[in-house]
Coordinates of C-alpha atoms and ligand atoms in Angstrom, one line a residue:
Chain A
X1 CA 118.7 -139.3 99.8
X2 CA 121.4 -137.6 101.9
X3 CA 124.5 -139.4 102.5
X4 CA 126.5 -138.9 105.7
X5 CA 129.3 -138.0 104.2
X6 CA 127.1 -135.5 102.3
X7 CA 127.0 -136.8 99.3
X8 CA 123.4 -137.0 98.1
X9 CA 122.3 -140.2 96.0
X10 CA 119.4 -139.2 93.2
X11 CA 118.0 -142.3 92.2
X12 CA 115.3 -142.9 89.1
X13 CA 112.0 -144.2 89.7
X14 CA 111.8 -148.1 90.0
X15 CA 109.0 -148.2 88.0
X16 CA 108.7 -146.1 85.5
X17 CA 112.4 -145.1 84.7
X18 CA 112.3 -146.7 81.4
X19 CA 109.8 -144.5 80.3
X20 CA 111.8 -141.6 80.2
X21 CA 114.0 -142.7 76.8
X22 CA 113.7 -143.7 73.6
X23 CA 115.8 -145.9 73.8
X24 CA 115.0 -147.7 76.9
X25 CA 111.5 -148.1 75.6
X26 CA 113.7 -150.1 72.7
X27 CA 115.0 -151.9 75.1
X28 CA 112.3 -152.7 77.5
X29 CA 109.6 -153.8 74.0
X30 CA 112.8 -156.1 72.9
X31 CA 112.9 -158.0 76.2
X32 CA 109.2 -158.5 76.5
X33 CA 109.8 -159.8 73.0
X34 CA 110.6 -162.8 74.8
X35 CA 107.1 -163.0 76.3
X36 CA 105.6 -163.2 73.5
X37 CA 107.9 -166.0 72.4
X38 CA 107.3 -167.9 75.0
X39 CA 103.5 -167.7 74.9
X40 CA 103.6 -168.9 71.3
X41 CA 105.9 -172.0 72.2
X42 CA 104.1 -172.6 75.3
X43 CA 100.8 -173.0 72.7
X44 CA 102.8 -175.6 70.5
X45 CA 103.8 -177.2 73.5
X46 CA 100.0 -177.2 74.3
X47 CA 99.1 -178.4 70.6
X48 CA 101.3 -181.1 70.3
X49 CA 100.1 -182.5 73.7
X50 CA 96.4 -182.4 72.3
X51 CA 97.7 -183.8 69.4
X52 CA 99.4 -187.0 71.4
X53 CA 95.9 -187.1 72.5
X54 CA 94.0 -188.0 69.5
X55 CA 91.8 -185.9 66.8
X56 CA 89.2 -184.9 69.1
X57 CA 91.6 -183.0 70.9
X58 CA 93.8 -181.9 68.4
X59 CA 90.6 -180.6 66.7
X60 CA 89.3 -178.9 69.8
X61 CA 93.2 -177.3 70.3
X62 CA 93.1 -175.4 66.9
X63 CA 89.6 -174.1 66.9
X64 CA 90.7 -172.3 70.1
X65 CA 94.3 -171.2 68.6
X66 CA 92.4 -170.1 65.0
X67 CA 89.4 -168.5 66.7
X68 CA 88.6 -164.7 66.5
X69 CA 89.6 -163.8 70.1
X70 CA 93.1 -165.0 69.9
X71 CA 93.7 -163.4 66.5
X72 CA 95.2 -160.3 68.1
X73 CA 97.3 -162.0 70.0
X74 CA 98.4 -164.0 67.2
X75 CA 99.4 -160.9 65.5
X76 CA 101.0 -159.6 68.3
X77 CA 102.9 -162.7 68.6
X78 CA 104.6 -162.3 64.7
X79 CA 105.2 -158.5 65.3
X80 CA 107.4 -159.2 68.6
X81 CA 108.9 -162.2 67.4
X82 CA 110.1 -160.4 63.8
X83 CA 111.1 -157.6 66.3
X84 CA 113.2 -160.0 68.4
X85 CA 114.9 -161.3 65.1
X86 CA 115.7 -157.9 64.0
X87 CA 117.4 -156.5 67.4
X88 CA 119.1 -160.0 67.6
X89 CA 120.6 -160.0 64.2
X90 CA 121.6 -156.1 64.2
X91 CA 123.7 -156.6 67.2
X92 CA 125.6 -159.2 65.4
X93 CA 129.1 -157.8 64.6
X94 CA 129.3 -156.8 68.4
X95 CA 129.2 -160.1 69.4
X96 CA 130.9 -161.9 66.7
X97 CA 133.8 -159.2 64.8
X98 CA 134.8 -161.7 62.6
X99 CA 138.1 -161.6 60.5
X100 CA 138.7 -162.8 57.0
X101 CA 142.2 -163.4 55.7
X102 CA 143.1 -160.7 58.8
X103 CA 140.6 -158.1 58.4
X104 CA 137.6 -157.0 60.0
X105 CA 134.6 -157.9 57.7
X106 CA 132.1 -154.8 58.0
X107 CA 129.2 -155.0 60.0
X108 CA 127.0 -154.4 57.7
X109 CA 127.8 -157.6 56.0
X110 CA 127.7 -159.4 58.9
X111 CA 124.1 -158.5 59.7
X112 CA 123.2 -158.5 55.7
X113 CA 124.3 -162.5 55.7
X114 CA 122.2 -162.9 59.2
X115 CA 118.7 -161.2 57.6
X116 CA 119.5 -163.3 54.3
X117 CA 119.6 -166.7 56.3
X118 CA 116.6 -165.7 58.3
X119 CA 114.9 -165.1 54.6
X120 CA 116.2 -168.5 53.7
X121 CA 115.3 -170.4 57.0
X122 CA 111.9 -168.7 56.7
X123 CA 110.6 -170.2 53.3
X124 CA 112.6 -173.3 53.9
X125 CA 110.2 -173.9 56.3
X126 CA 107.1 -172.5 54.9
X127 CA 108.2 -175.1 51.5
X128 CA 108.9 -178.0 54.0
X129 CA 105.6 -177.6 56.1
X130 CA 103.9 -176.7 52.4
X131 CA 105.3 -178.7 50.5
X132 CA 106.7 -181.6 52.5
X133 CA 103.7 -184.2 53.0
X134 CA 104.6 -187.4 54.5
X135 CA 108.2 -187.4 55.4
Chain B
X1 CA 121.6 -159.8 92.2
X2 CA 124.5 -159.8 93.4
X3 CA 127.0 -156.7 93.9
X4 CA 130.8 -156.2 93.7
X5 CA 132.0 -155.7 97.2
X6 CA 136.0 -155.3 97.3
X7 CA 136.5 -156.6 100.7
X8 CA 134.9 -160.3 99.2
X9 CA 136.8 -162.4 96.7
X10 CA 134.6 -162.6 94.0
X11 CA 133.6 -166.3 92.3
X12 CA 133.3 -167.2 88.8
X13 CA 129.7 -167.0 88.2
X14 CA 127.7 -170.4 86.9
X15 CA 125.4 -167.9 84.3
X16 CA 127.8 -169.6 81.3
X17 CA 125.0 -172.7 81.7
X18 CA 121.7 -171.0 81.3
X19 CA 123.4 -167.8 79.2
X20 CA 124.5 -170.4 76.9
X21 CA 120.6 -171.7 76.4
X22 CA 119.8 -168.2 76.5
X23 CA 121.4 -167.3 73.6
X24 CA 121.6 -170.5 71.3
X25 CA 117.6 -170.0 72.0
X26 CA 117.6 -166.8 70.8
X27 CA 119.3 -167.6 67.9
X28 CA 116.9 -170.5 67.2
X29 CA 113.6 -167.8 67.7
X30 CA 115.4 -165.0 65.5
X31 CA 115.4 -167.5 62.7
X32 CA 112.3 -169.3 63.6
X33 CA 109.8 -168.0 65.4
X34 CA 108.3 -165.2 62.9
X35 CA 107.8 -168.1 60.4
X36 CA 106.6 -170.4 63.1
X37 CA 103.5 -167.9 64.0
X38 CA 102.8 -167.1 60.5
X39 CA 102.8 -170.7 59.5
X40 CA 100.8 -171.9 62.9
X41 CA 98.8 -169.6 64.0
X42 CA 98.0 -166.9 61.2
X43 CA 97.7 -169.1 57.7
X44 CA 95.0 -170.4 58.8
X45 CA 92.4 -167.3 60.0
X46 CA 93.9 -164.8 57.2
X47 CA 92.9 -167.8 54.9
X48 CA 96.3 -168.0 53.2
X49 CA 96.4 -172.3 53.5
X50 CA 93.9 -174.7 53.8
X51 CA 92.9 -175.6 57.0
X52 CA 92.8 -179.4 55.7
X53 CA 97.0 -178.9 55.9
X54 CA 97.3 -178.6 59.2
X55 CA 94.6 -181.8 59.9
X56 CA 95.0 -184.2 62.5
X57 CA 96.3 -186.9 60.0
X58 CA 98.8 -184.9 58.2
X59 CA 100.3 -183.6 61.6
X60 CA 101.1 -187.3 62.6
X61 CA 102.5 -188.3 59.7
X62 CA 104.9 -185.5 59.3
X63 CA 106.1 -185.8 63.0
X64 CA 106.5 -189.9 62.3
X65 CA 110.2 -189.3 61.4
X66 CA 112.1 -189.5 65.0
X67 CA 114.7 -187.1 63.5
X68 CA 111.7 -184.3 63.2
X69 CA 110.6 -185.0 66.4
X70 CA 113.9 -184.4 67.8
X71 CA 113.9 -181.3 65.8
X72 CA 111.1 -180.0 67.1
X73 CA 112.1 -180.7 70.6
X74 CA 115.3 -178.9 70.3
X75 CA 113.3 -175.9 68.9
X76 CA 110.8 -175.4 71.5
X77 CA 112.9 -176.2 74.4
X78 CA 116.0 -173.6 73.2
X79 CA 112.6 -170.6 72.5
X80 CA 111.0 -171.5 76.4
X81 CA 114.5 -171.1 78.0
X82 CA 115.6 -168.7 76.3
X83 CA 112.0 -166.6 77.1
X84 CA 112.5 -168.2 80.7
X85 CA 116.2 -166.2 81.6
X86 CA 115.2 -163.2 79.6
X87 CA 112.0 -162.6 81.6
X88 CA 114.0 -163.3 84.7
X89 CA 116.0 -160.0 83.9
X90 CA 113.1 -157.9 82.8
X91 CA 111.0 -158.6 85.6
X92 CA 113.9 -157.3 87.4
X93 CA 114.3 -154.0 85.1
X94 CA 110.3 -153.3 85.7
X95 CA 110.8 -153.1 88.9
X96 CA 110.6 -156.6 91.0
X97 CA 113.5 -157.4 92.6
X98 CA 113.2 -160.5 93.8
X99 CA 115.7 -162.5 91.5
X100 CA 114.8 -166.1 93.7
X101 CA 110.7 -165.6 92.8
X102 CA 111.7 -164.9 89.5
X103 CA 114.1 -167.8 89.0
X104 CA 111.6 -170.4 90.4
X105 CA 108.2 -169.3 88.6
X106 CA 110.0 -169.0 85.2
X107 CA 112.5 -171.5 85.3
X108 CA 110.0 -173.6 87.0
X109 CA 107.2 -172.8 84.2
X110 CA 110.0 -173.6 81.7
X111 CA 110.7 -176.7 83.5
X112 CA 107.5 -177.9 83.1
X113 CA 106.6 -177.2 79.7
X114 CA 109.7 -179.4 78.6
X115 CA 108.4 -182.0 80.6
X116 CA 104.9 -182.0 78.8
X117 CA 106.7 -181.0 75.5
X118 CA 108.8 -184.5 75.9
X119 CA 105.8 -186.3 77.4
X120 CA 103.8 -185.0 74.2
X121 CA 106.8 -186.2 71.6
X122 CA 107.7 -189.7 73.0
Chain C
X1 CA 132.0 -101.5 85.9
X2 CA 134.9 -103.8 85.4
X3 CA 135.6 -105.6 82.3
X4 CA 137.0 -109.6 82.7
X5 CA 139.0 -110.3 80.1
X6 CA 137.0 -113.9 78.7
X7 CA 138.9 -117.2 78.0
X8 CA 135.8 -117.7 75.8
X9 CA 135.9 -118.2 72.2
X10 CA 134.3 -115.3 70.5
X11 CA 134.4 -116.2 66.7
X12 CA 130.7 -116.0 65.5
X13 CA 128.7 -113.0 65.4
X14 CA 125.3 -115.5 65.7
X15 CA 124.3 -114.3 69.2
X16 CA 121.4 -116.5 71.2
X17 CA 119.9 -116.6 74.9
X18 CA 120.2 -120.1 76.5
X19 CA 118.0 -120.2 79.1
X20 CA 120.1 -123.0 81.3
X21 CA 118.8 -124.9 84.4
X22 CA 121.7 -126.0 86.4
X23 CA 121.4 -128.8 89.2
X24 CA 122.6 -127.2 92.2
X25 CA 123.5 -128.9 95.2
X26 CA 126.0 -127.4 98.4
X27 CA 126.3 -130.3 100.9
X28 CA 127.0 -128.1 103.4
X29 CA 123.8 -125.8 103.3
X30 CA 121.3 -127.8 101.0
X31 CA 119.2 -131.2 102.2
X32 CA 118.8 -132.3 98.8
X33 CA 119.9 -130.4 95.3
X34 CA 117.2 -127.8 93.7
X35 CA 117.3 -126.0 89.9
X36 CA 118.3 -122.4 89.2
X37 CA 118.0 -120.9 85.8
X38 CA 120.6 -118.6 84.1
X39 CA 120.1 -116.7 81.1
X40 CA 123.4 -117.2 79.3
X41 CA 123.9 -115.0 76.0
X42 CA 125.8 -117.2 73.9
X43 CA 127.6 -118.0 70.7
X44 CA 126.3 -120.9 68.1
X45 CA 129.8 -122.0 68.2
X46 CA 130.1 -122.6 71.6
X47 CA 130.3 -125.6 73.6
X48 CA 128.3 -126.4 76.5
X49 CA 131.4 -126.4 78.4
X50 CA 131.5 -122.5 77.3
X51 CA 128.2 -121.8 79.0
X52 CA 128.9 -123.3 82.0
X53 CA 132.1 -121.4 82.0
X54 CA 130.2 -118.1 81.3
X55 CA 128.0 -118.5 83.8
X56 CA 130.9 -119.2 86.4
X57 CA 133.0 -116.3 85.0
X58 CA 130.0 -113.8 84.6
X59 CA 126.9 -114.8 86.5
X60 CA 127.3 -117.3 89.7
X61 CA 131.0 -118.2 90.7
X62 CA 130.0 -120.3 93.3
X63 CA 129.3 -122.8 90.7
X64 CA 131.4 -125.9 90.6
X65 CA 132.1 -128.4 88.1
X66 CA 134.8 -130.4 86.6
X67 CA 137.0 -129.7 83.2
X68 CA 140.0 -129.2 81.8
X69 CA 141.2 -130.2 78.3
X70 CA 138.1 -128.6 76.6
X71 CA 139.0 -130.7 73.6
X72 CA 137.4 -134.3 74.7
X73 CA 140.7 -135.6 76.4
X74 CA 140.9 -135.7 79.9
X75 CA 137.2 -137.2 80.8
X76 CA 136.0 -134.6 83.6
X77 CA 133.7 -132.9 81.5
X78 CA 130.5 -135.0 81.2
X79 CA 127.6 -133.8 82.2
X80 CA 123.3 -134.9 82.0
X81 CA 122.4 -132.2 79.2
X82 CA 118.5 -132.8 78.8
X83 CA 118.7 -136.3 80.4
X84 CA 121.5 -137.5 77.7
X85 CA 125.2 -138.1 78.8
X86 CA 127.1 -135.9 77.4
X87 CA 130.7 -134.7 76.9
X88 CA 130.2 -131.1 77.3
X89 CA 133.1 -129.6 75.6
X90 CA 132.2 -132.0 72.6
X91 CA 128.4 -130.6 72.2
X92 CA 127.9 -127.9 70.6
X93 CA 125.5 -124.9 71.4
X94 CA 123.6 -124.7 67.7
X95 CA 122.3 -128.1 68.3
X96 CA 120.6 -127.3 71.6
X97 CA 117.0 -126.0 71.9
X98 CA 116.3 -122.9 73.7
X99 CA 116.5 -124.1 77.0
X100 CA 119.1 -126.7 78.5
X101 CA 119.0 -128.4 81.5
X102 CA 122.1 -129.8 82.9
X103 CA 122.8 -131.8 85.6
X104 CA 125.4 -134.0 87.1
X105 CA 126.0 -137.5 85.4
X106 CA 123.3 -140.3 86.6
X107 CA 124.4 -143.2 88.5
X108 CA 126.9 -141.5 90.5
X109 CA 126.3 -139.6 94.1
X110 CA 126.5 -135.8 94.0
X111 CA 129.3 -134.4 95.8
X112 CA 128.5 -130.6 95.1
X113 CA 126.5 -128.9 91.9
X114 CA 127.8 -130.6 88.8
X115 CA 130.6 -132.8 90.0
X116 CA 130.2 -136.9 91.1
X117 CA 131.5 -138.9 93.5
X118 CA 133.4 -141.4 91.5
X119 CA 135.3 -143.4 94.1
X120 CA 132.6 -146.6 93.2
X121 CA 134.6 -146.1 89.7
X122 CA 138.1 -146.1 90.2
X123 CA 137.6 -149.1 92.7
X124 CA 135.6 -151.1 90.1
X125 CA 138.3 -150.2 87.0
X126 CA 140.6 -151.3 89.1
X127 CA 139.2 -154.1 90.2
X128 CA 139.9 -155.9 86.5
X129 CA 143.1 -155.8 86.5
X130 CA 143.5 -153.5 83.8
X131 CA 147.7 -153.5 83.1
X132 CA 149.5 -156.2 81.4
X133 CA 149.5 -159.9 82.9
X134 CA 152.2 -161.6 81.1
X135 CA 153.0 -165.4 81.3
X136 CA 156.3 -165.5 82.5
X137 CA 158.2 -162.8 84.6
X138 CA 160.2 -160.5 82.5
X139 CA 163.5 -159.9 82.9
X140 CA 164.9 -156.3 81.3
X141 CA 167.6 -158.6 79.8
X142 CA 165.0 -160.7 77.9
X143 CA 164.0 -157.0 75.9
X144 CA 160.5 -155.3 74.6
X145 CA 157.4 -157.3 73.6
X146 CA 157.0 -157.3 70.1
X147 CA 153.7 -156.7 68.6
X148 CA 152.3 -156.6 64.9
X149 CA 149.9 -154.4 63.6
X150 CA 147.4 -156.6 62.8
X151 CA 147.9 -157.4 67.0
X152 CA 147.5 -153.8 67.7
X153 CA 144.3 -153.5 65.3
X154 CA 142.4 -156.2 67.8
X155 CA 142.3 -154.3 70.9
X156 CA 143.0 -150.5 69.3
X157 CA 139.4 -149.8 69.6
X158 CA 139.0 -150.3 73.5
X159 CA 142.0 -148.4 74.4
X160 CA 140.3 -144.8 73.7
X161 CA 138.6 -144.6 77.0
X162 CA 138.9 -141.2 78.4
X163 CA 136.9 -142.6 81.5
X164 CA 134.4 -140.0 81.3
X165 CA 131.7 -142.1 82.8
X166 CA 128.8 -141.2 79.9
X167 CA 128.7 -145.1 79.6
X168 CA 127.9 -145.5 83.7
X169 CA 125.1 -142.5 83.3
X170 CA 123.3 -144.3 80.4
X171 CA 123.2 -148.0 81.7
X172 CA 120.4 -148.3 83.7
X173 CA 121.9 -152.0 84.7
X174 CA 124.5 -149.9 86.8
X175 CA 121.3 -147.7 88.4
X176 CA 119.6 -151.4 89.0
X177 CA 122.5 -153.2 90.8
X178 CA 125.0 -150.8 92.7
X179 CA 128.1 -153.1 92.4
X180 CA 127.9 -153.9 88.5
X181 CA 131.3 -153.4 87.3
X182 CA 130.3 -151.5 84.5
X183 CA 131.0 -150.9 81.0
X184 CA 134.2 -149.2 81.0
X185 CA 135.9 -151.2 83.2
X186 CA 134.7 -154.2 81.8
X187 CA 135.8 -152.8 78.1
X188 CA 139.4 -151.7 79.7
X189 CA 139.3 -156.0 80.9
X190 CA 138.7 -156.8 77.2
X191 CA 141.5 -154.5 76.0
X192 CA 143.9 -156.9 78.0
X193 CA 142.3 -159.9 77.1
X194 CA 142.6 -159.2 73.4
X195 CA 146.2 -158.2 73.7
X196 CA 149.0 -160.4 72.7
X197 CA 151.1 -159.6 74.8
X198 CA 148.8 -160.3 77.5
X199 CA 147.8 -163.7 79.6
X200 CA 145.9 -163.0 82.2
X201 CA 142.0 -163.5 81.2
X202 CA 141.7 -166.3 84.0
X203 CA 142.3 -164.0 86.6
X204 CA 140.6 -161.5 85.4
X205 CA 137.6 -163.6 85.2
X206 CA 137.7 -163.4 88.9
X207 CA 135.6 -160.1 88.5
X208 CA 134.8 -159.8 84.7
X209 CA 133.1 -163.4 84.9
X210 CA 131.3 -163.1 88.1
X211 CA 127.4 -162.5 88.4
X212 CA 128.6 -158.6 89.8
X213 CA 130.5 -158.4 85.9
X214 CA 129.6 -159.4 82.6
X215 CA 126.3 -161.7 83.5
X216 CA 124.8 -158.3 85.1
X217 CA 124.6 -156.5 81.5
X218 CA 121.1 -157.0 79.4
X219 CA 123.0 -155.6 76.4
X220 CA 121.0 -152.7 76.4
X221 CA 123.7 -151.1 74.2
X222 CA 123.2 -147.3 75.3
X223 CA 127.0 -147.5 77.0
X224 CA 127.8 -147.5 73.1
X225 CA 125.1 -145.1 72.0
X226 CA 126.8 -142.2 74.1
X227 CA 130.2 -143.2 74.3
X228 CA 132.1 -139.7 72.7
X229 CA 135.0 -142.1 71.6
X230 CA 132.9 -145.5 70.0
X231 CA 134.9 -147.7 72.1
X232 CA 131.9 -149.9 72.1
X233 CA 131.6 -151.4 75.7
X234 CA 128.7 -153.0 75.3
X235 CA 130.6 -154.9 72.2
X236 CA 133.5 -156.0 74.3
X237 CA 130.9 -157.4 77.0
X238 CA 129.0 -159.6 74.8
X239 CA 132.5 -160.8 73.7
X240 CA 134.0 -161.2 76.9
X241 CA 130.5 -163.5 77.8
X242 CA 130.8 -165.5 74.8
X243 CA 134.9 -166.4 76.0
X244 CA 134.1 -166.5 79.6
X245 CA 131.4 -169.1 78.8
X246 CA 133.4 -171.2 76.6
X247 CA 135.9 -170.9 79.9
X248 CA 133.7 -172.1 81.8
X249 CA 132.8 -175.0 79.8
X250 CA 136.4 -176.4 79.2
X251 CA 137.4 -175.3 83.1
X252 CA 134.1 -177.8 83.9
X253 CA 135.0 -180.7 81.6
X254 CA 138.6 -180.6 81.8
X255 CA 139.3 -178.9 85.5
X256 CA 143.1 -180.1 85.1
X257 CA 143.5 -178.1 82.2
X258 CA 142.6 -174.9 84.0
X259 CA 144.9 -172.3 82.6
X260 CA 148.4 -173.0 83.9
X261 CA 149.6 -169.3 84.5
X262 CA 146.5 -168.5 86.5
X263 CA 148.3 -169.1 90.1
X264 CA 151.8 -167.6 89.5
X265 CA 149.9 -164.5 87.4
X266 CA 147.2 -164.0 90.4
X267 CA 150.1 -163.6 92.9
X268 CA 152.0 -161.4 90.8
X269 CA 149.9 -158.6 91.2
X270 CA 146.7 -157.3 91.9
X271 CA 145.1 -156.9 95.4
Ligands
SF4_1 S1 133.8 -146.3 77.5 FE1 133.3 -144.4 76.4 S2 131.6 -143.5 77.6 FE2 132.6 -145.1 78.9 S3 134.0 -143.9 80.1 FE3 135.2 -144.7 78.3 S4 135.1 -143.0 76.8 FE4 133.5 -142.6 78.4
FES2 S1 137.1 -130.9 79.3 FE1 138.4 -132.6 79.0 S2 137.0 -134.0 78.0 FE2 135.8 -132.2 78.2

């Protein structure tokens, strides 16, 4: 587009300019990370609301979340949401440069402790669910 | 969304409130969420626990305790806002600009899952 | 035939063909910019920058383009090589395939070939204020500011902006909402801000903190990816949301507590 003042204005498409780099792509599967997120919570919203309902329902709820079609999505769900904990945590020391005794502790350290307490948290709650019985 | 024009006095921007849910949610779904799914929706068809765990019984009595209740509250409602600002943006990066439809469908879908989510818990 | 004496560096004896597509657009002449292709003989060593110069010196003077440090100072050298921002007289020749393309930085108007119209820029940089706000007026009498190292160490980082615009070309957050401040300007705000000598993060919140500033950044992080200097915009942004949101908080439940310099600073200076 041609400016008055002659300047011309090249824009990318609307669409489809993500396509065009690596790491846009990056970008654009991280956000819709948070789709996937959101479907899942939206289903424990969904399960727990059976649940408040009785067994019947509760029953009828995870036949339909454990059945065969929604498998996929399932999986789909775990490979975004471990995606979205791994962009989140490796961004880390950008938003948090924290100092110890007046020094910059290295980003790698910084994103080490944040993949070590998403190991922890992890089979924490695995044991708690596993393990935990009545509470 | 909205531009930086020189000739208008710009205004702190109220973001802070839902930025902040934004990202103490995705804290809460980096930590969470992949265990969540495995535990919830995948143990169960890849036949890694018993489907008897996750029986109608055994689901009431673990969410008896008020405190895990609340827990579970706090963890569902931080992963839907959180999904509900971020999909905000990235319907805006694909393409649609309409910020206001975006704002009321997913703010508005978020809304009422915590709504049924807090029905569902009391 | 005349011989021009060449400001080029001849050093090498590895002699390649580039085959370069240049973006050429004459506002005057043209309705909208077209390629042409030049087949530049060149040294490994070289540096983009030298086959642009080449081709102005030896093939097509009416070729215009901005430089003038060649050694990654002065900030008028970036380019689109292949689609990526790039600091031309930083890139070298042996790490380009066998045909270029180059073209002038995204995000910006064209004014003429390879150059940008980067008016939007120098309004938005200085739109944050980007000098030293200080808390009380300062007298010559009451001397310099002093300043540790470890002070120095906080903000060092962001002070190595050559303002070379690679940062505007690669976020497409600035190519989705024309009056996003940007990452340079809003790393320059975070410089001040994290400087001790410096008090004025309230007014600068005016801009930083408003939906035009920080809140229009995703963190896509490719500000940082081509930066030539690693002053890590998209770090300072994420850090400057994180204060201006903790800000906001305190300004909300305790209004009267809204930082007491923020009148006398604002009329200090600034427009
Ligand atoms: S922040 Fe880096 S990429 Fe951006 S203008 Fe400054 S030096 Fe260039
Ligand atoms: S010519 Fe000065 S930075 Fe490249």
């Amino acid at each position: 587009m041609k400016l008055a003042n002659g300047n011309y204005i090249r824009s990318p498409n609307r669409y489809s300019w993500w396509l065009r780099q690596g790491r846009y792509v990056r970008y654009m599967m991280r956000e819709l990370s948070s789709l996937f997120i959101g479907v899942f919570s939206v289903m424990m919203v969904w399960g727990l609301y059976r649940l408040s309902q009785g067994e019947t329902a509760f029953t009828a709820f995870t036949d339909m979340f454990w059945s065969k079609s929604i498998l996929v999505l399932s999986v789909l769900m775990f490979l975004f949401a471990a995606y979205h904990s791994y962009t989140w945590f490796i961004v880390t020391p950008k938003a948090m440069p924290l100092k110890l005794g007046g020094k910059r502790i290295a980003a790698g350290v910084i994103i080490g402790a944040h993949m070590l307490l998403w190991l922890l948290c992890s089979v924490a709650v695995w044991a708690a669910f596993v393990y935990g019985g009545a509470v | 969304m909205s531009t930086y024009d020189p000739n208008v006095a710009p205004k702190v921007s109220n973001k802070p409130i839902i930025w902040s849910l934004f990202a103490a949610g995705g804290t809460v779904t980096a930590l969470l969420t992949p265990v969540l799914v495995l535990l919830f929706a995948l143990a169960v068809p890849l036949g890694i626990l018993p489907a008897e765990m996750f029986s109608y019984a055994r689901m009431e009595s673990l969410l008896a305790s008020p405190l895990i209740r609340l827990v579970v509250f706090g963890i569902l409602f931080l992963s839907l806002w959180h999904t509900a600002h971020r999909m905000r943006i990235t319907v805006h990066d694909f393409g649609l600009r309409s910020d206001g439809a975006a704002v009321f469908v997913f703010y508005g879908l978020a809304a009422i899952a915590t709504i049924v989510l807090a029905v569902a818990l009391i | 035939m005349s011989t021009k004496t060449s400001i080029l560096p001849v050093v090498g004896s590895h002699h390649r063909t580039l085959e370069v597509e240049v973006l050429r657009y004459d506002p005057d002449k043209d309705d909208k910019p077209y390629y042409q292709t030049y087949q530049v003989p060149c040294e490994e060593e070289w540096v983009i920058l030298d086959v642009i110069n080449y081709i102005k010196d030896n093939l097509d003077r009416t070729l215009s383009y901005r430089w003038s440090c060649h050694m990654a100072v002065c900030g008028s050298c970036g380019m689109m090589v292949n689609g990526e921002p790039t600091l031309t007289c930083a890139s070298f020749v042996r790490d380009m395939p066998a045909k270029i393309r180059v073209e002038p930085l995204e995000n910006f108007p064209v004014a003429r070939d390879l150059i940008v119209d980067m008016d939007s820029f120098v309004e938005k940089l200085s739109s944050v204020k980007p000098y030293i706000i200080a808390a009380d007026e300062r007298t010559v009498e009451d001397g310099t500011f002093t300043q540790l190292p470890a002070q120095l160490a906080d903000y060092m980082s962001y002070t190595h902006c050559i303002n070379c615009l690679l940062c505007y070309a690669a976020c497409p957050q600035v190519n989705l909402n024309e009056g996003f401040v940007g990452p340079a300007a809003l790393a320059l705000a975070h410089r001040y801000n994290l400087d001790s000598r410096d008090k004025g993060r309230s007014v600068r919140e005016d801009v930083v903190a408003s939906n035009a500033g920080i809140w229009e950044c995703s963190f896509v992080g490719a500000c940082s990816e081509v930066c030539p200097k690693h002053v890590d915009p998209a770090a300072a942004i994420q850090q400057i949301k994180i204060a201006a949101t903790g800000d906001y908080f305190i300004n909300f439940l305790m209004p009267w507590k809204k930082s007491k310099n923020t009148d006398e600073a604002s009329s200090g200076g600034g427009k």
